[in-house]
Amino acid sequence: MEDPPAATAHQGKKTRFSIANLESAPKNGAAGYRESDEQEPFLKSATSSSPPPERGVISSGDEEGQEDQEDEDEQELSYKNTVYGTQYMKSLRHYLTRDALPDENHYRNILSFQASPSHQRKFSRPTLEELQEGQLARKLAAAKNGQDADDALAAKGKVIKFGWIEGVFMRCLLNIWGVMLFLRLTWVIGQCGILQGLLVITLCNVVTLITAISMSAVSTNGMIKGGGIYYMISRSLGPEFGGAIGIMFTVANSIAVATYLIGFVDALLDMLEEYIVDFDGILSPIDVRLNDIRWIGTVTLIAVLALAVVGMDWVTRVQIGLLVLLIASQIDFLVGSFLPDESERKFGFSGYSYDTMATNFMTTRYHSYESPDYPPSFFTVFGVFFPAVTGIVAGANLSGDLKNPGVAIPKGTLLAILVTYITYFVYGFIIGSVYIPEASGDEDEYWAAITGNDTIPHYDNCDNRECLFGSSNDQQTLSKISWTGYLVYAGCFAATLSSAIASLVGAPRVLQALARDKLYPVIGFFGQGYGANDDPFRGYILVFIIAFACTMIGSLDVVSSLLSNFFVAAYALINFSVFHATVTKSPGWRPSFKYYNHWVSLFGTLLCVAVMFLMSWVTALITFAIIAILYFYISYRKPEANWGSSTQAQKFVSTLKNVQALNEMQEHVKNYRPKILVLSGIPAHRGPLMDFANLLTKKLSLLISGHVAGPDASLRSMENMRETVQMWMKDHSIKAFFSVTQNESFEEGAKAIMNLAGLGKLSPNMILMGFKQNWAKDLPGTEAYFNVIHHGFDLHLALGILRLPKGCDYSSVIGEEQQVTVEVPDETPEPVEAPKAEPQKKEKRTRKVSTAVYHGADGKPLAKNIVNEITLFQHKKSKAGVIDVWWLYDDGGLTLLLPYILTTRAQYSECKLRVFALANRQDELDRQTRNMAGLLAKFRIDYSDVIVVPDVTKKANEETKAEFMAMIENCNIPDSEILAQREKTNRHLRLAELLRDNSLRSDMVVMTLPMPRRGASTSALYMSWLDIMTKNMPPFLFVRGNQTSVLTFYS
């Protein structure tokens, strides 16, 4: 054999595949390593073009130079900061494999709602089929030519991303150093004393520290996107909890904007009243303030909105300025504590004093002049102060604007908690050392105390009178301690404005993420983002409107505790998500932040719940009620959200444990329930059959739909089939599983499904089939059908055969626009169609199926009568009727149990049971009737009548015989078999006559299935018996139990 042209220069020479060979290798590599010409590298590194090297030692064996013009050598491979020069080397993929090398992009969440189709094409590894068959060209061409829409958007404008300092640390400081620092810290020390006051501060920070640790664990368990705490909870605990917290968090932050602005205006008016003589408000008197709050608050709100619209860059700049102002006010307080003003001493400002510290250290003064009958307690003070430390999620709420949320959130939040705890702790100790709890503010009383004059009360003696000053009474204590006083007001302004800005910026981002997840039907409008930073301008407007409306109210004291409860509820769920994710032992729970403990997180959950009730038990109950309502609403809507939450993992673990426990449990007749395998093919083709099976198992037992696909069905087509069927079942409210297998033969495929369906004790104990309408015209198919019946009995399974007046199969009626082509091995060998899943509808899904759902082959809606046939078992309105039960043979009681189950359903709830039985002896009809009635009574089954049939052995009418002979005329049944089975045939013909006489107008007929004896009768003769008995009858169910009792009259 002649060598290829390119290898002639080295005939007879063996060449080792080495680096030296590799450097001189031709464009397409060595023979045996070359891929298809039209394939592109699946992973491309940074390359630069150069002329192809001359053909060298190793040849590809292809036409000269043809592939040399199709690919360029990859000049260098770059990863991070390392560059490898490979100007004479092909990529590894060209020589070794079609596989993609490990790449971060392959593990991105391409199922996210934000992922574009081009992103999915561009950054996806090859499938098994593509690797096996080498069919990569089309996919790679699409990836090469399709510009990622997300990248194109990102290229427009400047993307602003923040690090951990300006993105998290600074924002948490601004929110934790809030207005409570200036107004409530002194009150805490005045009420509790130094020791208990510092204990309050410590306990509050313990709660936030545990929560921050839990939040750090969640935020480092994978890449998080925009949405902050909502995103974390929804991806950890699922859409139900996440959606509830998301909407509450958005509303709470929107109202909080107005709360902070009202606080800002109040502080501004207090300052003007203090420093401007005879100041009596701007638009209204100072003691009313309502109009002043409205117009100043509105102007400030517009300014905050404008700042947010300008962009996060300017928001950060302004907040840096506010942080500087806040720090300056604290420095002013520290300096002032060393420089007490003599004029302030009468208000209780003693300066650093051991006596003051000793007095405040252990002494508590839990009282309130406003509510003397309900004085505060330690836990009351704790509940009042706790909102001061609830700003720990200010940075996390901007998770989508952080460069690296997994690093920024833990580092920034934990450091902010440490810094603010130290400052609160130190400031609390300072206040207790320089300020007495109560003082009258009277200068004469002060000097009387200094000089020891006891003729008048001392300024610090407030036991029997109301004192307005001192750390426990005066909210302006901090301004009296400060050096200038002005800077404390400035700090108060900075605290309120920074919190308002953070809330107005954070709430729309949570709303945007919530809208994009499509958990609620109305808010999708707010999912739109604008600009390179995806700013939620629509959300800004909504939050502005809510905040404006609340500002017009002028006072939000009533809802402030409710807002705090909303935030603490979110903290509780953050802690619980860590505990839950850990105990479910999901392999996907691998946070890079290791300094957490799930038991500590559970303790944090309980602490948060306790804090909610300490703040206000009424608002805590309201909060839980709102969470429950939103949770169940989302559960009812069942959004298409697959986020790998710990609740999903818990379902798997719980189900696995229950199935394993079920295996260890012995079966008992009282717990029997029909676990049905329906040989339905594509369920939508036999909708009435699936609906009937669902009536028997709905909310009661297991239902599996079995289908035998052709041998040529691909894995992808079968996966699409499963998805289509599950969507169809969901739309029709059918709780069932779908099992599909591949086989050339319907018989062998059905046997395989019957053998393998189920899991342990959670396996079918009954087979349900539709009656084979064309049995006389398809004798080979009838034989397969008959063998399937035998195989079911071989497995000791019960068997049911349902016959409807118009049949169960409507595959030839349903139009193609509702179908996808799949191979269905049924009694007919032709390929049939499977209905497509209906598109997601905005309106609420209902169980009722209308004519708009079903279309004919011409694309027009089906006739109403056909739709009524398809939806026969879907109508919930029941009318008075009769279900006839022909309990001919004792099969264990299944013939009686199934119609009883039907009467418990809405469709047959008004129907009465009539029980027919065969007489054993003609002279014992009365006794047999009484015995049957007594047996039914013991079984506790209501019935309307018991009828014992005495003459089943009577010869059938000639008309019935003629009808039967015409039915089997072309079925090739041997005369010898007809003669041998003449008595049995006569019995079935006689039963057919009795059925027509007694049950022709019944709503449903259930009869014990005649047992097919192996070798005694052919499939055609057996099917003819079933046909003659059910012909022109109402819905008819043949049932045969496995001869094991399914009913008992024992308790």
Short mmCIF file of C-alpha atoms in Angstrom, two decimals, residues 340-678:
data_model
loop_
_atom_site.label_atom_id
_atom_site.label_comp_id
_atom_site.label_asym_id
_atom_site.label_seq_id
_atom_site.Cartn_x
_atom_site.Cartn_y
_atom_site.Cartn_z
CA PRO A 340 -17.54 70.01 80.88
CA ASP A 341 -19.22 73.39 80.63
CA GLU A 342 -20.25 74.83 83.97
CA SER A 343 -23.60 75.86 82.53
CA GLU A 344 -24.35 72.22 81.66
CA ARG A 345 -23.69 70.78 85.11
CA LYS A 346 -27.17 71.55 86.39
CA PHE A 347 -28.49 69.16 83.70
CA GLY A 348 -26.46 66.29 85.18
CA PHE A 349 -23.11 66.68 83.36
CA SER A 350 -20.58 66.05 86.12
CA GLY A 351 -17.52 65.42 83.99
CA TYR A 352 -15.37 62.33 84.63
CA SER A 353 -16.13 61.42 88.22
CA TYR A 354 -15.56 58.24 90.18
CA ASP A 355 -18.67 58.99 92.24
CA THR A 356 -20.76 59.34 89.08
CA MET A 357 -19.39 56.12 87.68
CA ALA A 358 -19.93 54.29 90.98
CA THR A 359 -23.48 55.61 91.18
CA ASN A 360 -24.30 54.52 87.63
CA PHE A 361 -22.44 51.22 87.64
CA MET A 362 -24.93 48.97 89.42
CA THR A 363 -27.86 51.34 89.89
CA THR A 364 -30.91 50.94 87.66
CA ARG A 365 -33.73 53.45 87.25
CA TYR A 366 -36.41 51.73 85.23
CA HIS A 367 -39.13 54.35 85.09
CA SER A 368 -41.03 56.49 82.61
CA TYR A 369 -42.79 59.76 83.34
CA GLU A 370 -44.90 59.28 80.21
CA SER A 371 -46.15 55.81 81.29
CA PRO A 372 -45.62 55.50 85.06
CA ASP A 373 -47.83 52.42 85.28
CA TYR A 374 -45.73 50.58 82.66
CA PRO A 375 -42.09 51.27 83.50
CA PRO A 376 -39.42 49.82 81.21
CA SER A 377 -37.49 46.70 82.13
CA PHE A 378 -34.18 45.25 81.04
CA PHE A 379 -35.83 43.46 78.12
CA THR A 380 -37.85 46.55 77.22
CA VAL A 381 -34.66 48.56 76.98
CA PHE A 382 -33.09 45.75 74.97
CA GLY A 383 -36.01 45.83 72.51
CA VAL A 384 -35.82 49.60 72.17
CA PHE A 385 -32.07 49.65 71.58
CA PHE A 386 -31.80 46.66 69.25
CA PRO A 387 -32.84 48.56 66.07
CA ALA A 388 -29.65 50.61 66.56
CA VAL A 389 -27.56 47.63 65.41
CA THR A 390 -29.76 46.40 62.56
CA GLY A 391 -27.77 48.05 59.80
CA ILE A 392 -25.56 45.01 59.18
CA VAL A 393 -27.16 44.24 55.78
CA ALA A 394 -26.56 47.69 54.29
CA GLY A 395 -23.58 46.39 52.35
CA ALA A 396 -25.11 43.02 51.50
CA ASN A 397 -28.09 44.75 49.90
CA LEU A 398 -25.72 46.07 47.25
CA SER A 399 -24.35 42.61 46.47
CA GLY A 400 -24.80 43.18 42.75
CA ASP A 401 -22.59 46.29 42.90
CA LEU A 402 -19.67 44.63 44.68
CA LYS A 403 -16.51 43.48 42.95
CA ASN A 404 -16.33 40.30 44.99
CA PRO A 405 -19.34 39.84 47.27
CA GLY A 406 -17.95 36.64 48.76
CA VAL A 407 -14.98 38.58 50.15
CA ALA A 408 -16.53 41.99 50.71
CA ILE A 409 -19.59 40.95 52.70
CA PRO A 410 -17.85 38.87 55.40
CA LYS A 411 -14.88 41.20 55.78
CA GLY A 412 -16.79 44.49 55.67
CA THR A 413 -19.74 43.39 57.81
CA LEU A 414 -17.76 41.69 60.57
CA LEU A 415 -15.27 44.53 60.82
CA ALA A 416 -18.10 47.08 60.95
CA ILE A 417 -19.73 45.16 63.80
CA LEU A 418 -16.43 45.06 65.69
CA VAL A 419 -15.77 48.79 65.26
CA THR A 420 -19.31 49.88 66.14
CA TYR A 421 -19.47 47.54 69.14
CA ILE A 422 -16.26 48.97 70.52
CA THR A 423 -17.51 52.53 70.04
CA TYR A 424 -20.93 51.85 71.56
CA PHE A 425 -19.29 50.04 74.48
CA VAL A 426 -16.78 52.84 75.12
CA TYR A 427 -19.35 55.59 74.64
CA GLY A 428 -21.71 53.84 77.06
CA PHE A 429 -19.01 53.66 79.70
CA ILE A 430 -18.12 57.33 79.15
CA ILE A 431 -21.75 58.42 79.49
CA GLY A 432 -22.08 56.49 82.72
CA SER A 433 -18.90 58.15 84.02
CA VAL A 434 -19.76 61.76 83.20
CA TYR A 435 -23.54 62.08 83.44
CA ILE A 436 -25.94 61.38 86.27
CA PRO A 437 -29.23 59.61 85.47
CA GLU A 438 -31.63 62.31 86.66
CA ALA A 439 -31.35 66.07 87.23
CA SER A 440 -33.81 68.89 87.66
CA GLY A 441 -31.90 71.41 85.53
CA ASP A 442 -32.40 74.09 88.23
CA GLU A 443 -29.23 76.10 88.84
CA ASP A 444 -30.10 77.00 92.45
CA GLU A 445 -30.63 73.36 93.28
CA TYR A 446 -27.30 72.54 91.70
CA TRP A 447 -25.44 75.08 93.86
CA ALA A 448 -27.35 73.90 96.90
CA ALA A 449 -25.97 70.42 96.25
CA ILE A 450 -22.45 71.81 95.78
CA THR A 451 -22.53 73.93 98.96
CA GLY A 452 -24.33 71.35 101.02
CA ASN A 453 -27.39 73.54 101.52
CA ASP A 454 -30.26 71.28 102.48
CA THR A 455 -32.92 73.97 102.65
CA ILE A 456 -33.92 73.33 99.07
CA PRO A 457 -33.95 70.03 97.10
CA HIS A 458 -30.74 69.08 95.41
CA TYR A 459 -30.76 69.00 91.60
CA ASP A 460 -30.09 65.24 91.55
CA ASN A 461 -32.86 64.32 94.00
CA CYS A 462 -35.80 63.30 91.82
CA ASP A 463 -37.39 60.59 93.94
CA ASN A 464 -40.71 62.34 94.47
CA ARG A 465 -40.89 64.65 91.51
CA GLU A 466 -40.58 64.68 87.72
CA CYS A 467 -37.15 65.63 86.43
CA LEU A 468 -36.72 66.38 82.76
CA PHE A 469 -32.97 66.12 82.55
CA GLY A 470 -30.31 63.51 83.15
CA SER A 471 -29.25 60.65 80.92
CA SER A 472 -32.43 58.64 81.58
CA ASN A 473 -34.80 61.51 80.67
CA ASP A 474 -33.18 63.91 78.21
CA GLN A 475 -32.68 62.73 74.62
CA GLN A 476 -30.38 65.72 73.99
CA THR A 477 -27.87 64.50 76.57
CA LEU A 478 -25.20 63.76 73.97
CA SER A 479 -25.36 67.30 72.59
CA LYS A 480 -24.86 68.66 76.12
CA ILE A 481 -21.77 66.49 76.57
CA SER A 482 -20.25 67.43 73.21
CA TRP A 483 -17.78 70.22 72.87
CA THR A 484 -19.63 72.34 70.30
CA GLY A 485 -23.09 70.83 70.24
CA TYR A 486 -23.45 71.70 66.58
CA LEU A 487 -21.47 68.70 65.40
CA VAL A 488 -23.71 66.32 67.31
CA TYR A 489 -26.65 67.68 65.38
CA ALA A 490 -24.57 67.36 62.23
CA GLY A 491 -23.86 63.74 63.13
CA CYS A 492 -27.56 63.16 63.68
CA PHE A 493 -28.23 64.65 60.24
CA ALA A 494 -25.54 62.44 58.72
CA ALA A 495 -26.95 59.33 60.39
CA THR A 496 -30.51 59.93 59.23
CA LEU A 497 -29.60 61.01 55.70
CA SER A 498 -27.15 58.15 55.16
CA SER A 499 -29.75 55.65 56.34
CA ALA A 500 -32.36 57.21 54.06
CA ILE A 501 -29.98 57.02 51.11
CA ALA A 502 -29.07 53.41 51.89
CA SER A 503 -32.74 52.42 52.11
CA LEU A 504 -33.72 54.22 48.91
CA VAL A 505 -30.79 52.68 47.04
CA GLY A 506 -31.17 49.19 48.53
CA ALA A 507 -34.95 48.67 48.31
CA PRO A 508 -35.19 49.00 44.50
CA ARG A 509 -32.37 46.50 44.04
CA VAL A 510 -34.15 43.93 46.17
CA LEU A 511 -37.35 44.64 44.24
CA GLN A 512 -35.50 44.30 40.93
CA ALA A 513 -34.13 40.89 41.85
CA LEU A 514 -37.55 39.82 43.13
CA ALA A 515 -39.21 40.96 39.90
CA ARG A 516 -36.70 39.13 37.73
CA ASP A 517 -37.33 35.93 39.63
CA LYS A 518 -41.03 36.22 38.69
CA LEU A 519 -42.32 35.10 42.07
CA TYR A 520 -45.20 37.60 42.00
CA PRO A 521 -47.38 38.27 38.98
CA VAL A 522 -47.54 42.08 39.03
CA ILE A 523 -44.06 43.34 39.82
CA GLY A 524 -42.25 42.12 36.68
CA PHE A 525 -42.27 45.70 35.39
CA PHE A 526 -39.69 46.63 38.02
CA GLY A 527 -37.16 44.04 36.86
CA GLN A 528 -35.89 46.27 34.07
CA GLY A 529 -32.44 47.74 34.62
CA TYR A 530 -30.79 50.65 32.83
CA GLY A 531 -27.25 51.53 31.92
CA ALA A 532 -24.01 49.70 32.39
CA ASN A 533 -24.74 49.26 36.11
CA ASP A 534 -28.25 47.89 35.56
CA ASP A 535 -29.73 50.62 37.77
CA PRO A 536 -33.33 49.97 38.88
CA PHE A 537 -34.78 53.38 37.92
CA ARG A 538 -38.34 52.06 37.94
CA GLY A 539 -37.83 50.81 41.47
CA TYR A 540 -36.47 54.20 42.49
CA ILE A 541 -39.73 55.82 41.41
CA LEU A 542 -41.85 53.28 43.29
CA VAL A 543 -39.85 53.68 46.50
CA PHE A 544 -40.02 57.45 46.07
CA ILE A 545 -43.82 57.32 45.81
CA ILE A 546 -44.15 55.14 48.92
CA ALA A 547 -41.72 57.29 50.90
CA PHE A 548 -43.48 60.49 49.75
CA ALA A 549 -46.86 59.16 50.88
CA CYS A 550 -45.44 58.21 54.27
CA THR A 551 -43.72 61.57 54.62
CA MET A 552 -47.07 63.26 54.10
CA ILE A 553 -48.37 61.37 57.14
CA GLY A 554 -45.72 63.12 59.20
CA SER A 555 -45.35 60.51 61.94
CA LEU A 556 -44.57 56.81 61.62
CA ASP A 557 -44.14 55.82 65.25
CA VAL A 558 -46.89 53.22 64.88
CA VAL A 559 -45.12 51.27 62.13
CA SER A 560 -41.52 51.75 63.24
CA SER A 561 -41.52 48.66 65.47
CA LEU A 562 -43.12 46.65 62.66
CA LEU A 563 -40.33 47.69 60.30
CA SER A 564 -37.73 46.60 62.84
CA ASN A 565 -39.50 43.27 63.17
CA PHE A 566 -39.32 42.81 59.39
CA PHE A 567 -35.56 43.25 59.49
CA VAL A 568 -35.09 40.91 62.45
CA ALA A 569 -37.27 38.29 60.76
CA ALA A 570 -34.88 38.40 57.81
CA TYR A 571 -31.96 37.88 60.21
CA ALA A 572 -33.73 34.90 61.74
CA LEU A 573 -34.12 33.31 58.32
CA ILE A 574 -30.47 33.97 57.45
CA ASN A 575 -29.44 32.09 60.57
CA PHE A 576 -31.93 29.33 59.96
CA SER A 577 -30.75 28.90 56.36
CA VAL A 578 -27.25 28.05 57.59
CA PHE A 579 -28.58 25.56 60.12
CA HIS A 580 -30.92 24.00 57.58
CA ALA A 581 -28.31 23.77 54.83
CA THR A 582 -25.90 22.09 57.22
CA VAL A 583 -28.26 19.51 58.67
CA THR A 584 -29.53 18.49 55.23
CA LYS A 585 -25.91 17.64 54.36
CA SER A 586 -26.24 18.79 50.79
CA PRO A 587 -22.97 18.33 48.86
CA GLY A 588 -23.59 21.78 47.38
CA TRP A 589 -23.23 23.44 50.78
CA ARG A 590 -19.52 24.29 50.75
CA PRO A 591 -19.06 27.86 52.01
CA SER A 592 -15.51 29.13 51.83
CA PHE A 593 -16.14 31.00 55.10
CA LYS A 594 -15.44 28.26 57.62
CA TYR A 595 -15.92 30.09 60.91
CA TYR A 596 -19.53 29.16 61.50
CA ASN A 597 -21.41 26.51 63.43
CA HIS A 598 -24.91 25.41 62.58
CA TRP A 599 -25.90 25.06 66.22
CA VAL A 600 -24.80 28.63 66.85
CA SER A 601 -26.86 29.67 63.82
CA LEU A 602 -29.88 27.88 65.27
CA PHE A 603 -29.29 29.69 68.56
CA GLY A 604 -29.13 32.93 66.56
CA THR A 605 -32.47 32.08 64.97
CA LEU A 606 -34.09 31.63 68.37
CA LEU A 607 -32.47 34.83 69.63
CA CYS A 608 -33.87 36.78 66.68
CA VAL A 609 -37.35 35.43 67.31
CA ALA A 610 -37.01 36.35 70.99
CA VAL A 611 -35.88 39.85 70.03
CA MET A 612 -38.93 40.25 67.82
CA PHE A 613 -41.22 39.55 70.76
CA LEU A 614 -39.15 41.72 73.09
CA MET A 615 -39.53 44.68 70.76
CA SER A 616 -43.28 44.15 70.44
CA TRP A 617 -45.17 40.89 70.70
CA VAL A 618 -48.05 42.34 68.67
CA THR A 619 -45.88 43.35 65.73
CA ALA A 620 -44.00 40.05 66.02
CA LEU A 621 -47.26 38.15 65.51
CA ILE A 622 -48.19 40.45 62.64
CA THR A 623 -44.79 39.81 61.05
CA PHE A 624 -45.18 36.05 61.31
CA ALA A 625 -48.69 36.28 59.90
CA ILE A 626 -47.47 38.27 56.89
CA ILE A 627 -44.62 35.82 56.28
CA ALA A 628 -47.05 32.90 56.47
CA ILE A 629 -49.50 34.51 54.04
CA LEU A 630 -46.79 35.34 51.50
CA TYR A 631 -45.18 31.92 51.95
CA PHE A 632 -48.39 30.04 51.23
CA TYR A 633 -49.24 32.36 48.36
CA ILE A 634 -45.97 31.59 46.60
CA SER A 635 -46.34 27.90 47.45
CA TYR A 636 -49.77 27.99 45.82
CA ARG A 637 -48.45 29.73 42.69
CA LYS A 638 -45.58 27.21 42.39
CA PRO A 639 -43.17 29.50 40.51
CA GLU A 640 -40.68 28.00 38.09
CA ALA A 641 -37.74 28.48 40.43
CA ASN A 642 -35.04 25.83 40.64
CA TRP A 643 -32.27 27.26 42.81
CA GLY A 644 -30.95 24.23 44.64
CA SER A 645 -32.19 25.47 47.99
CA SER A 646 -31.77 23.55 51.22
CA THR A 647 -35.51 22.97 51.32
CA GLN A 648 -35.14 21.02 48.08
CA ALA A 649 -32.31 19.07 49.67
CA GLN A 650 -34.49 18.47 52.72
CA LYS A 651 -37.27 17.08 50.55
CA PHE A 652 -34.83 14.62 49.03
CA VAL A 653 -33.41 13.57 52.39
CA SER A 654 -36.85 13.26 53.99
CA THR A 655 -38.24 11.32 51.04
CA LEU A 656 -35.26 8.98 51.03
CA LYS A 657 -35.60 8.32 54.75
CA ASN A 658 -39.33 7.73 54.44
CA VAL A 659 -38.92 5.32 51.53
CA GLN A 660 -36.24 3.44 53.43
CA ALA A 661 -38.47 3.34 56.50
CA LEU A 662 -41.33 2.14 54.30
CA ASN A 663 -39.21 -0.80 53.21
CA GLU A 664 -38.85 -1.90 56.81
CA MET A 665 -42.57 -1.64 57.50
CA GLN A 666 -44.74 -4.71 57.10
CA GLU A 667 -47.80 -4.25 54.94
CA HIS A 668 -51.22 -4.47 56.54
CA VAL A 669 -54.58 -4.87 54.88
CA LYS A 670 -55.93 -1.76 56.64
CA ASN A 671 -53.24 0.34 55.00
CA TYR A 672 -53.78 -1.06 51.53
CA ARG A 673 -54.13 1.48 48.79
CA PRO A 674 -54.03 0.94 45.03
CA LYS A 675 -50.62 1.93 43.67
CA ILE A 676 -51.31 2.08 39.97
CA LEU A 677 -49.07 1.73 36.94
CA VAL A 678 -51.04 3.04 33.94
#
